Structure formats: structure tokens, C-alpha cells
PDB file of C-alpha atoms in Angstrom:
ATOM      1  CA  MET A 153     134.294 119.806 123.369  1.00 42.00           C
ATOM      2  CA  SER A 154     134.794 115.959 123.091  1.00 52.00           C
ATOM      3  CA  SER A 155     135.027 113.868 125.996  1.00 71.00           C
ATOM      4  CA  SER A 156     137.889 111.699 127.143  1.00 75.00           C
ATOM      5  CA  SER A 157     137.978 107.937 128.017  1.00 68.00           C
ATOM      6  CA  VAL A 158     139.382 107.044 131.241  1.00 67.00           C
ATOM      7  CA  SER A 159     139.884 103.266 132.377  1.00 58.00           C
ATOM      8  CA  SER A 160     139.586 103.249 136.340  1.00 56.00           C
ATOM      9  CA  LEU A 161     141.188  99.892 137.757  1.00 50.00           C
ATOM     10  CA  PRO A 162     140.224  98.509 140.936  1.00 51.00           C
ATOM     11  CA  VAL A 163     142.638 100.016 143.546  1.00 52.00           C
ATOM     12  CA  THR A 164     143.037  99.503 147.234  1.00 53.00           C
ATOM     13  CA  PRO A 165     142.513 102.946 149.350  1.00 52.00           C
ATOM     14  CA  PRO A 166     145.347 103.672 151.484  1.00 50.00           C
ATOM     15  CA  GLU A 167     144.959 102.420 155.126  1.00 52.00           C
ATOM     16  CA  GLU A 168     143.126 105.126 157.344  1.00 53.00           C
ATOM     17  CA  PRO A 169     144.376 105.091 160.737  1.00 56.00           C
ATOM     18  CA  ASP A 170     145.721 108.561 160.461  1.00 85.00           C
ATOM     19  CA  LEU A 171     142.108 110.136 159.956  1.00 94.00           C
ATOM     20  CA  THR A 172     140.060 111.968 162.310  1.00 95.00           C
ATOM     21  CA  VAL A 173     136.452 112.278 161.392  1.00 97.00           C
ATOM     22  CA  GLU A 174     134.231 114.991 163.558  1.00 97.00           C
ATOM     23  CA  GLN A 175     130.658 115.658 163.032  1.00 98.00           C
ATOM     24  CA  ILE A 176     130.012 119.346 163.199  1.00 98.00           C
ATOM     25  CA  SER A 177     126.591 121.164 163.165  1.00 98.00           C
ATOM     26  CA  TRP A 178     126.576 124.362 160.923  1.00 98.00           C
ATOM     27  CA  GLY A 179     122.686 124.875 161.925  1.00 97.00           C
ATOM     28  CA  ASP A 180     120.116 123.944 164.321  1.00 97.00           C
ATOM     29  CA  GLY A 181     118.088 121.513 162.267  1.00 97.00           C
ATOM     30  CA  ASN A 182     118.453 117.792 162.374  1.00 97.00           C
ATOM     31  CA  SER A 183     119.765 117.921 158.708  1.00 98.00           C
ATOM     32  CA  GLN A 184     122.137 120.834 159.182  1.00 98.00           C
ATOM     33  CA  PHE A 185     125.497 119.357 160.058  1.00 98.00           C
ATOM     34  CA  GLY A 186     128.598 117.860 158.184  1.00 98.00           C
ATOM     35  CA  ASN A 187     131.212 115.444 158.808  1.00 98.00           C
ATOM     36  CA  LEU A 188     134.689 116.914 158.423  1.00 98.00           C
ATOM     37  CA  TYR A 189     137.655 114.524 157.603  1.00 98.00           C
ATOM     38  CA  LEU A 190     141.390 115.425 158.239  1.00 97.00           C
ATOM     39  CA  PRO A 191     144.570 113.572 157.856  1.00 95.00           C
ATOM     40  CA  GLN A 192     146.581 113.524 160.886  1.00 88.00           C
ATOM     41  CA  LYS A 193     149.840 113.406 159.173  1.00 84.00           C
ATOM     42  CA  THR A 194     150.647 116.019 156.762  1.00 86.00           C
ATOM     43  CA  GLU A 195     153.473 118.294 155.933  1.00 86.00           C
ATOM     44  CA  ARG A 196     151.041 121.100 154.986  1.00 89.00           C
ATOM     45  CA  THR A 197     150.056 124.156 157.423  1.00 93.00           C
ATOM     46  CA  PHE A 198     146.831 124.640 155.933  1.00 97.00           C
ATOM     47  CA  LEU A 199     144.680 122.031 153.930  1.00 98.00           C
ATOM     48  CA  PRO A 200     143.035 122.398 150.475  1.00 98.00           C
ATOM     49  CA  VAL A 201     139.206 121.635 151.022  1.00 98.00           C
ATOM     50  CA  VAL A 202     136.895 119.249 149.529  1.00 98.00           C
ATOM     51  CA  VAL A 203     133.252 120.412 149.917  1.00 99.00           C
ATOM     52  CA  MET A 204     131.521 116.686 149.591  1.00 99.00           C
ATOM     53  CA  ILE A 205     127.967 116.707 148.272  1.00 98.00           C
ATOM     54  CA  HIS A 206     125.732 113.287 148.425  1.00 98.00           C
ATOM     55  CA  GLY A 207     123.175 112.470 145.840  1.00 98.00           C
ATOM     56  CA  GLY A 208     120.099 110.838 145.940  1.00 98.00           C
ATOM     57  CA  CYS A 209     118.000 112.655 143.672  1.00 98.00           C
ATOM     58  CA  TRP A 210     117.753 115.405 146.281  1.00 98.00           C
ATOM     59  CA  SER A 211     115.495 113.006 148.375  1.00 98.00           C
ATOM     60  CA  GLU A 212     114.982 112.407 152.075  1.00 96.00           C
ATOM     61  CA  PRO A 213     115.840 108.720 152.182  1.00 95.00           C
ATOM     62  CA  TYR A 214     119.464 109.179 151.193  1.00 97.00           C
ATOM     63  CA  GLY A 215     122.374 110.910 153.387  1.00 98.00           C
ATOM     64  CA  LEU A 216     125.875 111.813 153.366  1.00 98.00           C
ATOM     65  CA  VAL A 217     126.641 107.931 154.541  1.00 98.00           C
ATOM     66  CA  LEU A 218     126.902 107.701 150.355  1.00 98.00           C
ATOM     67  CA  GLN A 219     130.155 109.723 150.441  1.00 98.00           C
ATOM     68  CA  ASP A 220     131.433 108.899 153.359  1.00 98.00           C
ATOM     69  CA  ALA A 221     134.095 105.763 151.676  1.00 97.00           C
ATOM     70  CA  LEU A 222     135.049 108.573 149.052  1.00 98.00           C
ATOM     71  CA  SER A 223     135.621 111.166 151.443  1.00 98.00           C
ATOM     72  CA  ARG A 224     138.010 108.733 153.845  1.00 97.00           C
ATOM     73  CA  ALA A 225     139.766 108.086 150.632  1.00 97.00           C
ATOM     74  CA  LEU A 226     140.200 111.604 149.691  1.00 97.00           C
ATOM     75  CA  ALA A 227     141.427 112.443 153.183  1.00 97.00           C
ATOM     76  CA  ALA A 228     143.707 109.629 153.194  1.00 95.00           C
ATOM     77  CA  ARG A 229     145.588 111.388 150.384  1.00 95.00           C
ATOM     78  CA  GLY A 230     146.080 114.784 152.303  1.00 96.00           C
ATOM     79  CA  LEU A 231     142.846 116.754 151.671  1.00 98.00           C
ATOM     80  CA  ALA A 232     140.650 117.915 154.154  1.00 98.00           C
ATOM     81  CA  VAL A 233     136.719 116.790 153.136  1.00 98.00           C
ATOM     82  CA  TRP A 234     133.600 118.787 154.708  1.00 98.00           C
ATOM     83  CA  ASN A 235     131.054 115.863 153.659  1.00 98.00           C
ATOM     84  CA  ILE A 236     127.839 118.006 154.148  1.00 98.00           C
ATOM     85  CA  GLU A 237     124.168 116.933 154.893  1.00 98.00           C
ATOM     86  CA  TYR A 238     120.996 119.056 154.162  1.00 98.00           C
ATOM     87  CA  ARG A 239     117.605 119.017 154.107  1.00 98.00           C
ATOM     88  CA  ARG A 240     115.827 117.008 151.105  1.00 98.00           C
ATOM     89  CA  LEU A 241     112.512 116.771 149.487  1.00 98.00           C
ATOM     90  CA  GLY A 242     110.396 115.129 151.834  1.00 97.00           C
ATOM     91  CA  GLY A 243     112.249 116.319 154.698  1.00 97.00           C
ATOM     92  CA  GLY A 244     111.644 119.964 154.960  1.00 97.00           C
ATOM     93  CA  GLY A 245     114.005 120.561 151.549  1.00 98.00           C
ATOM     94  CA  GLU A 246     111.279 122.057 149.450  1.00 98.00           C
ATOM     95  CA  TRP A 247     111.856 125.196 147.424  1.00 98.00           C
ATOM     96  CA  PRO A 248     113.935 127.083 148.419  1.00 98.00           C
ATOM     97  CA  ALA A 249     115.310 125.316 151.643  1.00 98.00           C
ATOM     98  CA  LEU A 250     117.819 122.673 150.049  1.00 98.00           C
ATOM     99  CA  PHE A 251     119.628 125.343 148.472  1.00 98.00           C
ATOM    100  CA  ASP A 252     119.931 127.613 151.397  1.00 98.00           C
ATOM    101  CA  ASP A 253     121.354 124.788 153.500  1.00 98.00           C
ATOM    102  CA  VAL A 254     123.940 123.905 151.105  1.00 98.00           C
ATOM    103  CA  ALA A 255     124.858 127.340 150.538  1.00 98.00           C
ATOM    104  CA  ASN A 256     124.904 127.521 154.236  1.00 98.00           C
ATOM    105  CA  ALA A 257     126.875 124.350 154.847  1.00 98.00           C
ATOM    106  CA  ILE A 258     129.721 125.788 152.110  1.00 98.00           C
ATOM    107  CA  ASP A 259     129.677 129.408 153.671  1.00 98.00           C
ATOM    108  CA  TYR A 260     130.511 127.853 157.190  1.00 98.00           C
ATOM    109  CA  VAL A 261     133.996 127.026 155.934  1.00 98.00           C
ATOM    110  CA  PRO A 262     135.190 130.080 157.164  1.00 98.00           C
ATOM    111  CA  GLN A 263     134.107 129.037 160.735  1.00 98.00           C
ATOM    112  CA  LEU A 264     135.624 125.802 160.402  1.00 98.00           C
ATOM    113  CA  ALA A 265     138.709 127.357 159.712  1.00 98.00           C
ATOM    114  CA  LEU A 266     138.769 129.132 162.854  1.00 98.00           C
ATOM    115  CA  LYS A 267     139.558 125.844 164.604  1.00 97.00           C
ATOM    116  CA  TYR A 268     140.965 123.481 161.900  1.00 97.00           C
ATOM    117  CA  PRO A 269     143.963 123.991 159.530  1.00 97.00           C
ATOM    118  CA  LEU A 270     142.034 124.647 156.421  1.00 98.00           C
ATOM    119  CA  ASP A 271     142.747 126.912 153.541  1.00 98.00           C
ATOM    120  CA  THR A 272     139.694 128.670 152.663  1.00 98.00           C
ATOM    121  CA  SER A 273     141.508 130.412 149.499  1.00 98.00           C
ATOM    122  CA  LYS A 274     141.614 126.566 148.087  1.00 98.00           C
ATOM    123  CA  VAL A 275     138.196 125.111 148.127  1.00 98.00           C
ATOM    124  CA  VAL A 276     137.032 122.698 145.394  1.00 98.00           C
ATOM    125  CA  SER A 277     133.239 121.348 145.173  1.00 99.00           C
ATOM    126  CA  MET A 278     132.418 117.805 144.427  1.00 99.00           C
ATOM    127  CA  GLY A 279     129.260 116.019 144.234  1.00 98.00           C
ATOM    128  CA  HIS A 280     127.360 112.770 142.955  1.00 98.00           C
ATOM    129  CA  SER A 281     124.368 112.757 140.740  1.00 98.00           C
ATOM    130  CA  ALA A 282     122.034 115.272 142.638  1.00 98.00           C
ATOM    131  CA  GLY A 283     125.046 116.593 144.727  1.00 98.00           C
ATOM    132  CA  GLY A 284     126.678 116.799 141.300  1.00 98.00           C
ATOM    133  CA  HIS A 285     124.188 119.310 140.283  1.00 98.00           C
ATOM    134  CA  LEU A 286     124.658 121.030 143.618  1.00 98.00           C
ATOM    135  CA  ALA A 287     128.760 121.248 143.123  1.00 99.00           C
ATOM    136  CA  LEU A 288     128.095 122.759 139.794  1.00 98.00           C
ATOM    137  CA  TRP A 289     125.596 125.131 141.176  1.00 98.00           C
ATOM    138  CA  LEU A 290     127.783 126.289 143.991  1.00 98.00           C
ATOM    139  CA  ALA A 291     130.412 127.053 141.317  1.00 98.00           C
ATOM    140  CA  SER A 292     127.960 129.447 139.746  1.00 98.00           C
ATOM    141  CA  ARG A 293     126.684 131.312 142.480  1.00 98.00           C
ATOM    142  CA  ARG A 294     128.333 134.415 141.472  1.00 96.00           C
ATOM    143  CA  ASN A 295     125.660 134.590 138.439  1.00 98.00           C
ATOM    144  CA  ILE A 296     122.647 134.423 140.810  1.00 98.00           C
ATOM    145  CA  ASP A 297     120.436 137.515 140.069  1.00 98.00           C
ATOM    146  CA  ALA A 298     120.009 139.871 143.191  1.00 98.00           C
ATOM    147  CA  GLY A 299     116.633 139.435 142.951  1.00 97.00           C
ATOM    148  CA  SER A 300     116.710 135.662 143.783  1.00 98.00           C
ATOM    149  CA  PRO A 301     115.956 134.519 147.542  1.00 97.00           C
ATOM    150  CA  LEU A 302     119.069 132.282 146.482  1.00 98.00           C
ATOM    151  CA  PHE A 303     121.403 135.310 146.251  1.00 98.00           C
ATOM    152  CA  ARG A 304     124.268 135.697 148.513  1.00 97.00           C
ATOM    153  CA  SER A 305     126.260 138.989 148.687  1.00 94.00           C
ATOM    154  CA  ASN A 306     129.597 137.316 149.890  1.00 94.00           C
ATOM    155  CA  PRO A 307     129.653 133.578 148.991  1.00 97.00           C
ATOM    156  CA  GLN A 308     132.404 131.274 149.687  1.00 98.00           C
ATOM    157  CA  LEU A 309     134.643 131.280 146.694  1.00 97.00           C
ATOM    158  CA  LEU A 310     135.551 128.159 144.792  1.00 98.00           C
ATOM    159  CA  ALA A 311     138.799 127.166 143.037  1.00 98.00           C
ATOM    160  CA  GLY A 312     137.091 124.422 141.206  1.00 98.00           C
ATOM    161  CA  ALA A 313     134.115 122.062 141.108  1.00 99.00           C
ATOM    162  CA  ILE A 314     133.953 118.318 140.341  1.00 99.00           C
ATOM    163  CA  SER A 315     130.673 116.587 139.107  1.00 98.00           C
ATOM    164  CA  LEU A 316     130.640 112.669 139.419  1.00 98.00           C
ATOM    165  CA  ALA A 317     127.740 111.657 137.200  1.00 98.00           C
ATOM    166  CA  GLY A 318     126.121 115.075 137.969  1.00 98.00           C
ATOM    167  CA  VAL A 319     122.694 116.730 137.081  1.00 98.00           C
ATOM    168  CA  ALA A 320     124.098 119.157 135.182  1.00 98.00           C
ATOM    169  CA  ASP A 321     120.896 120.241 133.376  1.00 98.00           C
ATOM    170  CA  LEU A 322     117.577 120.287 135.665  1.00 98.00           C
ATOM    171  CA  GLU A 323     115.402 119.996 132.075  1.00 97.00           C
ATOM    172  CA  ALA A 324     117.118 116.904 131.350  1.00 96.00           C
ATOM    173  CA  ASN A 325     115.548 113.602 132.026  1.00 88.00           C
ATOM    174  CA  ALA A 326     117.236 112.544 135.148  1.00 94.00           C
ATOM    175  CA  CYS A 327     115.535 111.642 138.640  1.00 94.00           C
ATOM    176  CA  GLY A 328     112.284 111.551 137.347  1.00 92.00           C
ATOM    177  CA  ASP A 329     110.197 114.740 138.501  1.00 95.00           C
ATOM    178  CA  ASN A 330     112.153 115.730 141.447  1.00 97.00           C
ATOM    179  CA  ALA A 331     114.287 118.069 139.580  1.00 97.00           C
ATOM    180  CA  GLN A 332     110.782 120.122 138.800  1.00 96.00           C
ATOM    181  CA  ARG A 333     109.918 119.406 142.477  1.00 97.00           C
ATOM    182  CA  LEU A 334     113.346 120.885 143.552  1.00 98.00           C
ATOM    183  CA  ILE A 335     112.512 124.306 142.019  1.00 98.00           C
ATOM    184  CA  ASP A 336     108.618 123.743 142.685  1.00 98.00           C
ATOM    185  CA  ALA A 337     108.448 124.448 138.656  1.00 97.00           C
ATOM    186  CA  GLN A 338     104.602 123.420 138.742  1.00 95.00           C
ATOM    187  CA  ALA A 339     103.698 126.506 140.478  1.00 96.00           C
ATOM    188  CA  LEU A 340     105.457 128.744 138.012  1.00 97.00           C
ATOM    189  CA  THR A 341     104.502 130.354 134.638  1.00 98.00           C
ATOM    190  CA  PRO A 342     107.077 129.891 131.684  1.00 97.00           C
ATOM    191  CA  THR A 343     108.360 132.970 132.439  1.00 98.00           C
ATOM    192  CA  THR A 344     109.089 132.478 136.154  1.00 98.00           C
ATOM    193  CA  LEU A 345     110.380 129.071 135.453  1.00 98.00           C
ATOM    194  CA  GLN A 346     112.971 130.308 132.934  1.00 98.00           C
ATOM    195  CA  TYR A 347     113.982 132.744 135.472  1.00 98.00           C
ATOM    196  CA  ARG A 348     114.370 130.043 138.360  1.00 98.00           C
ATOM    197  CA  LEU A 349     116.315 127.848 135.906  1.00 98.00           C
ATOM    198  CA  SER A 350     118.723 130.921 135.165  1.00 98.00           C
ATOM    199  CA  ASN A 351     119.482 130.421 139.170  1.00 98.00           C
ATOM    200  CA  THR A 352     119.726 126.756 139.874  1.00 98.00           C
ATOM    201  CA  SER A 353     120.015 124.814 136.540  1.00 98.00           C
ATOM    202  CA  PRO A 354     123.990 124.988 136.177  1.00 98.00           C
ATOM    203  CA  ILE A 355     123.923 124.558 132.412  1.00 98.00           C
ATOM    204  CA  LYS A 356     121.938 128.008 132.313  1.00 98.00           C
ATOM    205  CA  MET A 357     124.415 129.524 134.910  1.00 98.00           C
ATOM    206  CA  LEU A 358     127.307 129.943 132.668  1.00 98.00           C
ATOM    207  CA  PRO A 359     130.323 131.048 132.583  1.00 98.00           C
ATOM    208  CA  THR A 360     131.764 129.979 136.177  1.00 98.00           C
ATOM    209  CA  GLY A 361     135.207 131.781 135.859  1.00 98.00           C
ATOM    210  CA  ILE A 362     136.606 128.560 137.645  1.00 98.00           C
ATOM    211  CA  PRO A 363     137.786 125.072 136.028  1.00 98.00           C
ATOM    212  CA  THR A 364     135.158 122.028 136.429  1.00 98.00           C
ATOM    213  CA  VAL A 365     135.578 118.533 135.577  1.00 98.00           C
ATOM    214  CA  LEU A 366     132.801 116.161 134.824  1.00 98.00           C
ATOM    215  CA  PHE A 367     132.936 112.494 135.160  1.00 98.00           C
ATOM    216  CA  SER A 368     130.217 110.009 133.392  1.00 98.00           C
ATOM    217  CA  GLY A 369     130.264 106.098 133.505  1.00 98.00           C
ATOM    218  CA  THR A 370     129.642 104.719 130.083  1.00 97.00           C
ATOM    219  CA  ARG A 371     127.337 102.334 132.006  1.00 97.00           C
ATOM    220  CA  ASP A 372     125.256 104.968 133.741  1.00 97.00           C
ATOM    221  CA  GLY A 373     121.577 104.770 132.836  1.00 95.00           C
ATOM    222  CA  ILE A 374     120.420 106.961 135.617  1.00 96.00           C
ATOM    223  CA  VAL A 375     122.262 110.221 134.635  1.00 97.00           C
ATOM    224  CA  VAL A 376     123.473 109.509 130.920  1.00 97.00           C
ATOM    225  CA  SER A 377     126.832 110.964 129.812  1.00 97.00           C
ATOM    226  CA  SER A 378     125.222 113.112 127.164  1.00 97.00           C
ATOM    227  CA  ILE A 379     123.847 115.349 130.184  1.00 98.00           C
ATOM    228  CA  SER A 380     127.526 115.997 131.230  1.00 98.00           C
ATOM    229  CA  GLU A 381     128.783 116.253 127.590  1.00 98.00           C
ATOM    230  CA  ALA A 382     126.458 119.128 126.783  1.00 98.00           C
ATOM    231  CA  TYR A 383     127.311 120.883 129.804  1.00 98.00           C
ATOM    232  CA  VAL A 384     131.049 120.829 129.125  1.00 98.00           C
ATOM    233  CA  GLU A 385     130.336 121.966 125.650  1.00 98.00           C
ATOM    234  CA  ALA A 386     128.281 124.975 126.784  1.00 98.00           C
ATOM    235  CA  ALA A 387     130.972 125.960 129.389  1.00 98.00           C
ATOM    236  CA  THR A 388     133.705 125.863 126.922  1.00 98.00           C
ATOM    237  CA  LYS A 389     131.886 127.946 124.625  1.00 98.00           C
ATOM    238  CA  ALA A 390     131.180 130.608 127.277  1.00 98.00           C
ATOM    239  CA  GLY A 391     134.726 130.707 127.922  1.00 98.00           C
ATOM    240  CA  ASP A 392     135.137 128.081 130.740  1.00 98.00           C
ATOM    241  CA  THR A 393     137.978 125.508 131.087  1.00 98.00           C
ATOM    242  CA  SER A 394     135.796 122.574 131.268  1.00 98.00           C
ATOM    243  CA  GLU A 395     136.472 118.797 130.773  1.00 98.00           C
ATOM    244  CA  HIS A 396     134.324 115.596 130.400  1.00 98.00           C
ATOM    245  CA  LEU A 397     136.068 112.423 131.593  1.00 98.00           C
ATOM    246  CA  LEU A 398     134.203 109.096 130.575  1.00 98.00           C
ATOM    247  CA  ILE A 399     134.910 106.257 132.957  1.00 97.00           C
ATOM    248  CA  THR A 400     134.767 102.984 130.887  1.00 96.00           C
ATOM    249  CA  GLY A 401     132.595 100.203 132.481  1.00 96.00           C
ATOM    250  CA  ALA A 402     131.244 102.331 135.156  1.00 97.00           C
ATOM    251  CA  ASP A 403     127.730 102.828 136.359  1.00 97.00           C
ATOM    252  CA  HIS A 404     126.212 105.352 138.234  1.00 98.00           C
ATOM    253  CA  PHE A 405     127.459 104.312 141.744  1.00 97.00           C
ATOM    254  CA  ASP A 406     130.819 103.237 140.806  1.00 98.00           C
ATOM    255  CA  LEU A 407     131.899 106.831 140.966  1.00 98.00           C
ATOM    256  CA  ILE A 408     131.949 107.100 144.418  1.00 98.00           C
ATOM    257  CA  ASP A 409     133.365 103.634 145.424  1.00 98.00           C
ATOM    258  CA  PRO A 410     137.134 104.017 146.142  1.00 96.00           C
ATOM    259  CA  LEU A 411     137.425 100.198 145.141  1.00 95.00           C
ATOM    260  CA  PHE A 412     136.428 101.238 141.437  1.00 96.00           C
ATOM    261  CA  MET A 413     137.704 104.865 141.116  1.00 96.00           C
ATOM    262  CA  ASP A 414     140.965 106.327 140.806  1.00 96.00           C
ATOM    263  CA  VAL A 415     140.821 108.236 143.848  1.00 96.00           C
ATOM    264  CA  THR A 416     144.439 109.514 143.345  1.00 96.00           C
ATOM    265  CA  LEU A 417     143.357 111.022 139.775  1.00 97.00           C
ATOM    266  CA  LEU A 418     140.393 112.567 141.951  1.00 98.00           C
ATOM    267  CA  ALA A 419     142.950 114.051 144.474  1.00 98.00           C
ATOM    268  CA  ASP A 420     145.353 115.372 141.480  1.00 98.00           C
ATOM    269  CA  ILE A 421     142.571 116.871 139.560  1.00 98.00           C
ATOM    270  CA  VAL A 422     141.823 118.819 143.188  1.00 98.00           C
ATOM    271  CA  GLU A 423     145.255 119.685 143.722  1.00 98.00           C
ATOM    272  CA  SER A 424     145.671 121.049 139.958  1.00 98.00           C
ATOM    273  CA  MET A 425     142.520 123.430 140.835  1.00 98.00           C
ATOM    274  CA  VAL A 426     144.127 124.766 143.954  1.00 98.00           C
ATOM    275  CA  GLU A 427     147.497 125.420 142.492  1.00 94.00           C
TER     276      GLU A 427
END
């Protein structure tokens, strides 16, 4: 499937006085929490939910503050945003803890819905860079083998997934050797490695059965656009609805900058997925 080019003009996010942001622990660890962003004024009884996942090459120095501005901008457009934290490499996130944390954080959405006006049937994952990998991984959890430690019998279902310069292929040249560290690849035989990749690398976990949209910047030298393009081609061949959007002039971090990205376009994509 070919990529489509999109021009993203600088935009001013809506004012945010009508947002509420609450930090909520979903586990007992220091990195096991999330920030829930809610619009105070909405005509909806229950809100669609964006599960936001930050990047940083899956490594400890980077946290959910990276996604704060984008989370606020999406909430200002009428969406609930669950911006999750999780253990990372160098901070207890070695295999399989990081995956467990991300799974537990999204599976906590029904608990949030007991207190907040969330529609658990309208949940979309969205992530940037390494978080884009995790957003796509969440989209394919139904394909995880029952023998894998990552298997869950009743995972939170998604209506769609959005990757912003995401690492859709753990064998691609992105984030140095962190992708290999993420799955403890050095300790595995070739056969076991391929099995682990089949449960962790999005391009090997198709089809998702839900729509996916992958964004890339034409000036991104960290996660090059060909990685997303290859995923979309494979997803389409597997029967999925998948689209690759190239943002003209964007570098790696422009895709999470609401002063650069067309956040209304992102919100519209979410809305189309949850219709």
C-alpha cells in the first residue's frame, strides 16, 4: 500500500481551562500509574478513550511527560486520554516486565470506568516511537500464543491503533540495541527468538482485525518512514485496514508537538475508529 503525504501547518491548541487531569495508580510500583485527562464540558455521556504511550527507546530516562502536551490537546477536543507510565529498560522493565506493565495499564481502563465517564467499547491506542511499537503491539494481543508469558485470556479490546513514528518492526534498525534488550534476544536460540518476536514485534503479529494508522515524518532520521510503510503493506496483505501518512517536513518529535501536528486530524481519526 502506498503512503499518503499530509502537510501539517502550525496550529494553536484550544484553551485548556475546562480540562481535568488526575494521576491514578494502576499498580504498586513507582512507574505503575497514569494521568487521566478529561474534558469538563462535553455533550457525551461516555467518552471514547485514547490510551497514550510515550516513547524514549523503552529506556528509563524518558517518561510520560513526553506525551503531556499531546494528551491535553486531544482531551481539549472531547476525548478522554489515559497517558500511561510503565517500567522501562534500566528501571525494572527488563523482559517481560515492560510488556506486563503496558498490558496491565490498558487493562485497567474498566476499573477507571467505574468512576469516570469512559466508554470501554471505544478505546484506541496511540503511541510515539517506542510507544508506537507498544500501541501496535496492543492491537495484536489477540494473536499472542497461549504459551507466551504475555498471553492474557481477556485483554481490553481496541477499536483502532495509531502509531506516531512507531517502531513497528523490532528487527528494524531503530533505537540501537534496545529493541534486542527489550525481548532479551541475546539469551535466545534462533528458534526461540523467532517465537518471541511473533509475540512482541507488530509486523509479525498480523492481522490485528482493527484499523491502524501509522504516521511518519519526512525528516525523521530516528525511526525512518520505511519501517511504517513496510508494516502497512504487510497489514494490508493480511487483510487489515491500514494506512501510512507521511507528514511533510516533520522530524521525529514534531509528531507529538501539538503546535506542529494537526491534532484535529488525529482526533478525527480516533472518532472514525470508534464510530
